[in-house]
CSV table of C-alpha atoms and ligand atoms in Angstrom, one decimal:
chain,number,residue,atom,x,y,z
Z,1,UNK,CA,2.9,-23.4,-9.8
Z,2,UNK,CA,0.0,-25.3,-8.4
Z,3,UNK,CA,-2.4,-22.4,-7.5
Z,4,UNK,CA,-4.6,-24.6,-5.2
Z,5,UNK,CA,-1.4,-25.4,-3.2
Z,6,UNK,CA,-0.6,-21.7,-3.0
Z,7,UNK,CA,-4.1,-20.9,-1.9
Z,8,UNK,CA,-3.9,-23.4,0.9
Z,9,UNK,CA,-0.5,-22.0,2.0
Z,10,UNK,CA,-1.9,-18.5,2.0
Z,11,UNK,CA,-5.0,-19.5,4.0
Z,12,UNK,CA,-7.5,-18.7,1.3
Z,13,UNK,CA,-10.5,-17.9,0.9
Z,14,UNK,CA,-12.2,-17.7,-2.5
Z,15,UNK,CA,-11.0,-16.9,-6.0
Z,16,UNK,CA,-13.6,-15.9,-8.5
Z,17,UNK,CA,-12.9,-15.8,-12.3
Z,18,UNK,CA,-15.1,-13.9,-14.7
Z,19,UNK,CA,-15.2,-13.5,-18.5
Z,20,UNK,CA,-17.4,-11.3,-20.6
Z,21,UNK,CA,-17.2,-12.1,-24.3
Z,22,UNK,CA,-18.8,-8.9,-25.4
Z,23,UNK,CA,-16.2,-6.5,-23.9
Z,24,UNK,CA,-13.3,-9.0,-23.7
Z,25,UNK,CA,-13.1,-8.6,-20.0
Z,26,UNK,CA,-11.2,-11.3,-18.0
Z,27,UNK,CA,-11.2,-10.5,-14.3
Z,28,UNK,CA,-10.1,-12.2,-11.1
Z,29,UNK,CA,-11.5,-11.3,-7.7
Z,30,UNK,CA,-9.5,-12.9,-4.9
Z,31,UNK,CA,-11.2,-12.8,-1.5
Z,32,UNK,CA,-8.7,-13.9,1.1
Z,33,UNK,CA,-10.4,-13.6,4.4
Z,34,UNK,CA,-13.7,-12.4,5.8
Z,35,UNK,CA,-13.1,-13.0,9.5
Z,36,UNK,CA,-13.2,-9.3,10.4
Z,37,UNK,CA,-15.8,-8.1,7.8
Z,38,UNK,CA,-16.3,-7.7,4.0
Z,39,UNK,CA,-13.1,-7.6,2.0
Z,40,UNK,CA,-11.8,-4.3,0.6
Z,41,UNK,CA,-9.1,-4.0,-1.9
Z,42,UNK,CA,-8.2,-2.2,-5.2
Z,43,UNK,CA,-8.6,-3.3,-8.8
Z,44,UNK,CA,-5.4,-3.6,-10.8
Z,45,UNK,CA,-5.5,-3.2,-14.6
Z,46,UNK,CA,-2.2,-4.2,-16.1
Z,47,UNK,CA,-0.8,-6.6,-18.6
Z,48,UNK,CA,0.4,-10.0,-17.4
Z,49,UNK,CA,2.6,-12.7,-19.1
Z,50,UNK,CA,-0.1,-15.3,-18.5
Z,51,UNK,CA,-3.3,-16.0,-16.6
Z,52,UNK,CA,-1.6,-17.8,-13.7
Z,53,UNK,CA,0.7,-14.8,-13.0
Z,54,UNK,CA,-2.4,-12.6,-12.8
Z,55,UNK,CA,-4.2,-15.0,-10.5
Z,56,UNK,CA,-1.2,-15.3,-8.3
Z,57,UNK,CA,-0.8,-11.5,-8.2
Z,58,UNK,CA,-4.4,-11.1,-7.1
Z,59,UNK,CA,-4.0,-13.7,-4.4
Z,60,UNK,CA,-0.8,-12.2,-3.0
Z,61,UNK,CA,-2.3,-8.7,-3.0
Z,62,UNK,CA,-5.6,-9.9,-1.4
Z,63,UNK,CA,-3.7,-11.5,1.4
Z,64,UNK,CA,-1.8,-8.2,1.9
Z,65,UNK,CA,-5.1,-6.4,2.2
Z,66,UNK,CA,-6.2,-8.8,5.0
Z,67,UNK,CA,-3.1,-7.9,6.9
Z,68,UNK,CA,-3.4,-4.2,6.2
Z,69,UNK,CA,-7.0,-4.0,7.4
Z,70,UNK,CA,-6.4,-6.1,10.5
Z,71,UNK,CA,-3.3,-4.2,11.7
Z,72,UNK,CA,-5.3,-0.9,11.2
Z,73,UNK,CA,-8.1,-2.3,13.4
Z,74,UNK,CA,-10.6,-2.0,10.5
Z,75,UNK,CA,-13.7,-4.2,10.5
Z,76,UNK,CA,-12.7,-5.6,7.1
Z,77,UNK,CA,-11.2,-8.6,5.4
Z,78,UNK,CA,-8.8,-8.6,2.5
Z,79,UNK,CA,-9.5,-8.9,-1.2
Z,80,UNK,CA,-8.1,-7.7,-4.5
Z,81,UNK,CA,-9.1,-7.8,-8.1
Z,82,UNK,CA,-7.1,-8.0,-11.2
Z,83,UNK,CA,-8.3,-7.3,-14.7
Z,84,UNK,CA,-5.8,-8.6,-17.3
Z,85,UNK,CA,-5.2,-5.7,-19.7
Z,86,UNK,CA,-5.6,-6.9,-23.3
Z,87,UNK,CA,-2.5,-5.9,-25.4
Z,88,UNK,CA,-4.9,-4.4,-28.0
Z,89,UNK,CA,-7.2,-2.7,-25.4
Z,90,UNK,CA,-9.5,-0.2,-27.0
Z,91,UNK,CA,-9.6,2.9,-24.8
Z,92,UNK,CA,-12.7,4.2,-26.6
Z,93,UNK,CA,-14.6,1.3,-25.0
Z,94,UNK,CA,-13.2,1.8,-21.5
Z,95,UNK,CA,-16.4,2.8,-19.9
Z,96,UNK,CA,-18.4,-0.2,-21.0
Z,97,UNK,CA,-15.4,-2.5,-20.1
Z,98,UNK,CA,-15.4,-1.2,-16.5
Z,99,UNK,CA,-19.2,-1.3,-16.3
Z,100,UNK,CA,-19.0,-5.0,-17.2
Z,101,UNK,CA,-16.4,-5.4,-14.4
Z,102,UNK,CA,-18.9,-3.6,-12.1
Z,103,UNK,CA,-21.6,-6.1,-12.9
Z,104,UNK,CA,-19.1,-8.9,-11.9
Z,105,UNK,CA,-18.3,-7.3,-8.6
Z,106,UNK,CA,-22.1,-6.8,-7.9
Z,107,UNK,CA,-22.6,-10.5,-8.5
Z,108,UNK,CA,-20.3,-11.2,-5.5
Z,109,UNK,CA,-23.0,-9.7,-3.3
Z,110,UNK,CA,-20.8,-7.4,-1.2
Z,111,UNK,CA,-18.3,-9.9,0.2
Z,112,UNK,CA,-15.7,-7.9,-1.8
Z,113,UNK,CA,-15.7,-4.1,-2.3
Z,114,UNK,CA,-13.4,-2.8,-5.0
Z,115,UNK,CA,-11.4,0.5,-5.3
Z,116,UNK,CA,-8.6,2.1,-7.4
Z,117,UNK,CA,-5.2,0.5,-7.8
Z,118,UNK,CA,-2.4,0.5,-10.5
Z,119,UNK,CA,-3.8,1.1,-13.9
Z,120,UNK,CA,-7.3,2.1,-12.8
Z,121,UNK,CA,-8.6,5.6,-12.4
Z,122,UNK,CA,-11.2,7.5,-10.3
Z,123,UNK,CA,-13.2,7.7,-13.6
Z,124,UNK,CA,-13.1,3.9,-13.8
Z,125,UNK,CA,-14.6,3.7,-10.3
Z,126,UNK,CA,-17.4,5.9,-11.6
Z,127,UNK,CA,-18.0,3.4,-14.5
Z,128,UNK,CA,-18.0,0.5,-12.0
Z,129,UNK,CA,-20.5,2.4,-9.9
Z,130,UNK,CA,-23.0,2.3,-12.8
Z,131,UNK,CA,-23.5,-1.4,-12.0
Z,132,UNK,CA,-22.7,-1.8,-8.3
Z,133,UNK,CA,-22.6,0.0,-5.0
Z,134,UNK,CA,-19.6,-2.2,-4.0
Z,135,UNK,CA,-17.0,0.3,-5.1
Z,136,UNK,CA,-15.2,3.0,-3.2
Z,137,UNK,CA,-13.1,6.0,-4.2
Z,138,UNK,CA,-15.3,7.2,-7.1
Z,139,UNK,CA,-15.8,11.0,-7.7
Z,140,UNK,CA,-17.8,13.1,-5.3
Z,141,UNK,CA,-20.5,13.4,-8.0
Z,142,UNK,CA,-20.9,9.6,-7.7
Z,143,UNK,CA,-20.8,9.7,-3.9
Z,144,UNK,CA,-17.1,8.8,-3.5
Z,145,UNK,CA,-14.1,10.5,-2.0
Z,146,UNK,CA,-11.7,10.4,-5.0
Z,147,UNK,CA,-8.0,10.0,-4.6
Z,148,UNK,CA,-6.9,8.8,-1.2
Z,149,UNK,CA,-3.2,9.6,-1.7
Z,150,UNK,CA,-3.1,12.7,0.6
Z,151,UNK,CA,-4.5,10.6,3.4
Z,152,UNK,CA,-1.9,7.9,2.7
Z,153,UNK,CA,0.8,10.5,2.9
Z,154,UNK,CA,-0.5,11.9,6.2
Z,155,UNK,CA,-0.5,8.4,7.7
Z,156,UNK,CA,3.0,7.8,6.6
Z,157,UNK,CA,4.1,11.1,8.3
Z,158,UNK,CA,2.4,9.9,11.5
Z,159,UNK,CA,4.3,6.6,11.3
Z,160,UNK,CA,7.6,8.4,10.7
Z,161,UNK,CA,6.9,10.5,13.8
Z,162,UNK,CA,6.3,7.3,15.8
Z,163,UNK,CA,9.6,5.8,14.4
Z,164,UNK,CA,11.5,9.0,15.4
Z,165,UNK,CA,9.9,8.8,18.9
Z,166,UNK,CA,11.1,5.2,19.2
Z,167,UNK,CA,14.6,5.7,17.7
Z,168,UNK,CA,15.6,9.0,19.2
Z,169,UNK,CA,12.8,9.8,21.7
Z,170,UNK,CA,12.0,12.8,19.7
Z,171,UNK,CA,8.6,14.6,19.5
Z,172,UNK,CA,9.3,16.4,16.3
Z,173,UNK,CA,11.1,15.9,12.9
Z,174,UNK,CA,12.7,19.3,12.7
Z,175,UNK,CA,16.0,19.2,10.9
Z,176,UNK,CA,15.9,15.5,9.9
Z,177,UNK,CA,17.1,14.5,6.5
Z,178,UNK,CA,14.7,12.3,4.5
Z,179,UNK,CA,15.5,10.7,1.2
Z,180,UNK,CA,12.3,9.9,-0.8
Z,181,UNK,CA,12.4,7.4,-3.7
Z,182,UNK,CA,9.5,8.4,-6.0
Z,183,UNK,CA,7.6,11.6,-5.7
Z,184,UNK,CA,4.4,10.6,-7.4
Z,185,UNK,CA,1.0,10.9,-5.7
Z,186,UNK,CA,2.0,9.7,-2.3
Z,187,UNK,CA,5.7,10.6,-2.4
Z,188,UNK,CA,4.9,14.2,-3.3
Z,189,UNK,CA,2.2,14.4,-0.5
Z,190,UNK,CA,4.8,13.0,2.0
Z,191,UNK,CA,7.4,15.5,0.8
Z,192,UNK,CA,4.9,18.3,1.5
Z,193,UNK,CA,4.1,17.0,5.0
Z,194,UNK,CA,7.7,16.6,5.9
Z,195,UNK,CA,8.7,20.0,4.5
Z,196,UNK,CA,6.1,21.6,6.7
Z,197,UNK,CA,7.6,19.9,9.7
Z,198,UNK,CA,11.1,21.2,8.9
Z,199,UNK,CA,12.8,18.2,7.3
Z,200,UNK,CA,15.5,18.5,4.7
Z,201,UNK,CA,14.5,16.5,1.6
Z,202,UNK,CA,16.4,14.6,-1.0
Z,203,UNK,CA,14.2,13.2,-3.8
Z,204,UNK,CA,14.6,10.9,-6.8
Z,205,UNK,CA,12.2,10.1,-9.6
Z,206,UNK,CA,12.4,8.9,-13.1
Z,207,UNK,CA,10.0,11.6,-14.0
Z,208,UNK,CA,12.0,14.9,-14.1
Z,209,UNK,CA,8.9,17.1,-13.7
Z,210,UNK,CA,7.9,15.3,-10.5
Z,211,UNK,CA,11.4,16.0,-9.1
Z,212,UNK,CA,11.4,19.6,-10.2
Z,213,UNK,CA,8.1,20.3,-8.4
Z,214,UNK,CA,9.7,19.2,-5.1
Z,215,UNK,CA,12.8,21.4,-5.8
Z,216,UNK,CA,10.6,24.4,-6.6
Z,217,UNK,CA,8.1,23.9,-3.7
Z,218,UNK,CA,10.1,22.4,-0.9
Z,219,UNK,CA,13.8,23.3,-1.8
Z,220,UNK,CA,14.5,19.6,-2.2
Z,221,UNK,CA,17.9,18.3,-3.3
Z,222,UNK,CA,18.0,15.8,-6.1
Z,223,UNK,CA,19.5,12.3,-6.2
Z,224,UNK,CA,19.7,9.9,-9.1
Z,225,UNK,CA,16.9,7.2,-9.0
Z,226,UNK,CA,19.4,4.3,-8.9
Z,227,UNK,CA,21.5,5.7,-6.0
Z,228,UNK,CA,18.9,7.5,-3.8
Z,229,UNK,CA,19.1,4.5,-1.3
Z,230,UNK,CA,22.8,5.3,-0.7
Z,231,UNK,CA,22.2,8.8,0.4
Z,232,UNK,CA,23.4,9.4,4.0
Z,233,UNK,CA,20.2,10.4,5.8
Z,234,UNK,CA,18.1,9.9,8.9
Z,235,UNK,CA,15.2,8.3,7.1
Z,236,UNK,CA,14.9,6.5,3.7
Z,237,UNK,CA,11.4,6.5,2.3
Z,238,UNK,CA,10.7,4.2,-0.6
Z,239,UNK,CA,7.7,5.6,-2.4
Z,240,UNK,CA,7.9,4.1,-5.9
Z,241,UNK,CA,7.8,0.4,-6.6
Z,242,UNK,CA,8.1,-2.7,-4.5
Z,243,UNK,CA,11.4,-4.5,-3.7
Z,244,UNK,CA,13.3,-1.3,-2.8
Z,245,UNK,CA,15.1,-3.2,0.0
Z,246,UNK,CA,17.0,-6.1,-1.6
Z,247,UNK,CA,20.4,-7.9,-1.6
Z,248,UNK,CA,21.9,-5.1,-3.6
Z,249,UNK,CA,20.5,-2.0,-1.9
Z,250,UNK,CA,20.5,-3.2,1.7
Z,251,UNK,CA,24.3,-3.2,2.4
Z,252,UNK,CA,24.5,0.3,0.8
Z,253,UNK,CA,21.8,1.9,3.0
Z,254,UNK,CA,23.1,4.8,5.1
Z,255,UNK,CA,20.0,5.7,7.1
Z,256,UNK,CA,18.7,4.9,10.6
Z,257,UNK,CA,15.1,4.3,9.6
Z,258,UNK,CA,13.4,2.9,6.5
Z,259,UNK,CA,9.8,4.2,6.4
Z,260,UNK,CA,7.9,4.9,3.2
Z,261,UNK,CA,4.5,4.3,1.5
Z,262,UNK,CA,5.6,1.8,-1.2
Z,263,UNK,CA,4.0,-1.6,-0.9
Z,264,UNK,CA,6.1,-4.8,-0.6
Z,265,UNK,CA,9.4,-2.9,0.2
Z,266,UNK,CA,11.2,-6.0,1.4
Z,267,UNK,CA,12.2,-8.1,-1.5
Z,268,UNK,CA,12.0,-11.1,0.9
Z,269,UNK,CA,11.1,-11.5,4.5
Z,270,UNK,CA,14.7,-12.2,5.4
Z,271,UNK,CA,15.6,-8.6,4.6
Z,272,UNK,CA,13.7,-7.6,7.7
Z,273,UNK,CA,16.1,-9.7,9.7
Z,274,UNK,CA,19.1,-8.1,7.9
Z,275,UNK,CA,17.8,-4.6,8.6
Z,276,UNK,CA,17.5,-5.4,12.3
Z,277,UNK,CA,21.0,-6.8,12.3
Z,278,UNK,CA,22.2,-3.5,10.8
Z,279,UNK,CA,20.2,-1.7,13.5
Z,280,UNK,CA,18.1,0.1,11.0
Z,281,UNK,CA,14.5,0.5,12.1
Z,282,UNK,CA,12.2,-0.9,9.4
Z,283,UNK,CA,8.6,0.4,9.6
Z,284,UNK,CA,6.4,-2.3,8.1
Z,285,UNK,CA,4.9,-0.9,4.9
Z,286,UNK,CA,1.4,-2.2,5.1
Z,287,UNK,CA,0.9,-0.8,8.6
Z,288,UNK,CA,2.4,2.5,7.6
Z,289,UNK,CA,0.6,3.1,4.3
Z,290,UNK,CA,-3.0,2.3,5.5
Z,291,UNK,CA,-4.3,5.9,5.3
Z,292,UNK,CA,-5.8,5.3,1.9
Z,293,UNK,CA,-7.6,2.1,3.1
Z,294,UNK,CA,-8.8,3.9,6.2
Z,295,UNK,CA,-10.3,6.6,4.0
Z,296,UNK,CA,-12.2,4.2,1.7
Z,297,UNK,CA,-13.3,2.0,4.6
Z,298,UNK,CA,-14.9,5.0,6.2
Z,299,UNK,CA,-16.5,5.9,2.9
Z,300,UNK,CA,-18.2,2.5,3.1
Z,301,UNK,CA,-19.9,3.3,6.4
Z,302,UNK,CA,-20.7,7.0,5.8
Z,303,UNK,CA,-17.9,9.4,5.3
Z,304,UNK,CA,-16.8,11.6,8.1
Z,305,UNK,CA,-13.6,13.5,7.5
Z,306,UNK,CA,-12.8,14.0,11.2
Z,307,UNK,CA,-13.1,10.3,11.9
Z,308,UNK,CA,-10.8,9.5,9.0
Z,309,UNK,CA,-8.2,12.0,10.2
Z,310,UNK,CA,-8.4,10.6,13.8
Z,311,UNK,CA,-8.0,7.0,12.6
Z,312,UNK,CA,-5.2,7.9,10.3
Z,313,UNK,CA,-3.4,9.8,13.1
Z,314,UNK,CA,-3.6,6.5,15.1
Z,315,UNK,CA,-1.1,5.0,12.7
Z,316,UNK,CA,1.4,6.6,15.2
Z,317,UNK,CA,0.2,4.2,17.9
Z,318,UNK,CA,0.1,1.2,15.7
Z,319,UNK,CA,3.7,1.7,14.6
Z,320,UNK,CA,4.9,2.5,18.1
Z,321,UNK,CA,3.3,-0.8,19.3
Z,322,UNK,CA,5.0,-2.8,16.6
Z,323,UNK,CA,8.4,-1.2,17.1
Z,324,UNK,CA,8.3,-1.6,20.9
Z,325,UNK,CA,7.2,-5.2,20.7
Z,326,UNK,CA,9.9,-6.1,18.2
Z,327,UNK,CA,12.4,-4.5,20.4
Z,328,UNK,CA,11.2,-6.3,23.5
Z,329,UNK,CA,11.0,-9.7,21.8
Z,330,UNK,CA,14.2,-9.3,19.8
Z,331,UNK,CA,12.4,-9.9,16.5
Z,332,UNK,CA,12.3,-8.2,13.1
Z,333,UNK,CA,9.5,-5.6,12.9
Z,334,UNK,CA,7.9,-7.2,9.7
Z,335,UNK,CA,7.5,-10.5,11.6
Z,336,UNK,CA,6.0,-8.8,14.6
Z,337,UNK,CA,3.4,-6.9,12.5
Z,338,UNK,CA,2.4,-10.2,10.8
Z,339,UNK,CA,2.1,-11.9,14.2
Z,340,UNK,CA,-0.2,-9.2,15.6
Z,341,UNK,CA,-2.5,-9.8,12.6
Z,342,UNK,CA,-2.4,-13.6,12.7
Z,343,UNK,CA,-3.1,-13.7,16.4
Z,344,UNK,CA,-6.2,-11.6,15.7
Z,345,UNK,CA,-7.4,-13.6,12.8
Z,346,UNK,CA,-6.3,-17.2,13.5
Z,347,UNK,CA,-5.8,-17.0,17.2
Z,348,UNK,CA,-2.1,-17.8,16.8
Z,349,UNK,CA,1.0,-16.7,14.8
Z,350,UNK,CA,1.6,-18.7,11.6
Z,351,UNK,CA,5.4,-18.5,11.9
G,401,NAD,P1,2.5,7.0,-8.4
G,401,NAD,O1,2.5,6.2,-9.7
G,401,NAD,O2,1.6,8.2,-8.4
G,401,NAD,O3,4.0,7.4,-8.0
G,401,NAD,C1,5.1,6.6,-8.1
G,401,NAD,C2,6.2,7.5,-8.6
G,401,NAD,O4,7.4,6.7,-8.6
G,401,NAD,C3,6.1,8.1,-10.0
G,401,NAD,O5,6.3,9.5,-9.9
G,401,NAD,C4,7.2,7.3,-10.8
G,401,NAD,O6,7.7,8.1,-11.8
G,401,NAD,C5,8.2,7.0,-9.7
G,401,NAD,N1,9.1,5.9,-10.0
G,401,NAD,C6,8.9,4.8,-10.7
G,401,NAD,N2,10.0,4.1,-10.8
G,401,NAD,C7,10.9,4.7,-10.1
G,401,NAD,C8,12.3,4.5,-9.8
G,401,NAD,N3,12.9,3.4,-10.2
G,401,NAD,N4,13.0,5.4,-9.1
G,401,NAD,C9,12.4,6.5,-8.6
G,401,NAD,N5,11.1,6.8,-8.9
G,401,NAD,C10,10.4,5.9,-9.6
G,401,NAD,O7,2.1,6.0,-7.3
G,401,NAD,P2,1.6,6.3,-5.8
G,401,NAD,O8,0.1,6.2,-5.8
G,401,NAD,O9,2.3,7.5,-5.3
G,401,NAD,O10,2.1,5.0,-5.0
G,401,NAD,C11,3.5,4.9,-4.7
G,401,NAD,C12,3.7,3.6,-3.8
G,401,NAD,O11,2.8,3.7,-2.7
G,401,NAD,C13,3.3,2.3,-4.6
G,401,NAD,O12,4.1,1.3,-4.2
G,401,NAD,C14,1.8,2.1,-4.1
G,401,NAD,O13,1.5,0.7,-4.1
G,401,NAD,C15,2.0,2.6,-2.6
G,401,NAD,N6,0.7,3.0,-2.0
G,401,NAD,C16,0.0,4.0,-2.5
G,401,NAD,C17,-1.2,4.3,-1.9
G,401,NAD,C18,-2.1,5.5,-2.4
G,401,NAD,O14,-2.9,6.0,-1.7
G,401,NAD,N7,-1.8,6.0,-3.6
G,401,NAD,C19,-1.7,3.7,-0.8
G,401,NAD,C20,-0.9,2.6,-0.3
G,401,NAD,C21,0.3,2.3,-0.9
């Protein structure tokens, strides 16, 4: 893989690398695009097979953040950071490690603002905050707003309401059957939102406790994690890992709408075409799951819970616009979402 070639194809941007001998930190900050404002995106802290895989991951994720911010009408560009987790990572030195990362982020002068992602915690954001103000989602004691998952779940609910309006001309979700794959932070929050609106829930998770919580609190039915996508339902909501819609699962879907918070649900773009051919409405993930980003972006300019709620509610309008335009143009919804963003940033669609 020639990373410079990949960077050109992805329309980058800058990629910063940083090492800190004392703590063993090796971090990458990928800043994809600053057209609409400073880049916001989380910091991932996981193991990688090699350095190139980590840089590529940071680049791919950073580009995704550009698209997410732009479709959500936020004045921000897209960036993401990756810290390669050492196999022998010493948890007792975690604070200092993330402080060193904070100093790196500070050196970028505010073009990139970091936040929580896979493998990092709200406490890590507090450590980063010791060295820089360019971090969001730390604890309230450090001036942050903590875990944005409930806002993400609320936004997904609004997007599902838009999809139901589009598909069935319905103004409510009462009585609809929704299958949720993964009931962790966001999936659980989504289950709660949908239960309150009168939906019937079927849930799957590899964590039995997470499933049981939904059974106890929302009367959810249980499905095995490897077959939840096959459940006959109105809406299938992937809320675990990426790639839920792939060559194996797509032919087996028995739903009218795919709409969930998981990032990168389509294994490949062509799966958006295949969903359209099957007359299944696909709600583009990055437009649907932007509630968390809306929350931290507002934190950056002075937090105001009402504004966050109002902007997250507007995910309804964003989704309806995408679905209606896709319908009018006869195109897959994922392509239409990309085009809306690209027209805004580059003045024309890239495909
Ligand atoms: P999480 O780790 O809290 O929850 C994920 C859940 O999925 C866990 O309970 C896990 O046990 C379960 N899971 C893992 N593999 C599974 C499988 N094969 N089948 C069924 N369940 C499985 O993560 P989260 O924060 O809830 O995020 C969920 C998804 O939403 C991720 O793709 C994430 O990138 C995306 N997302 C999250 C946010 C946010 O605010 N947290 C924002 C935008 C997007």
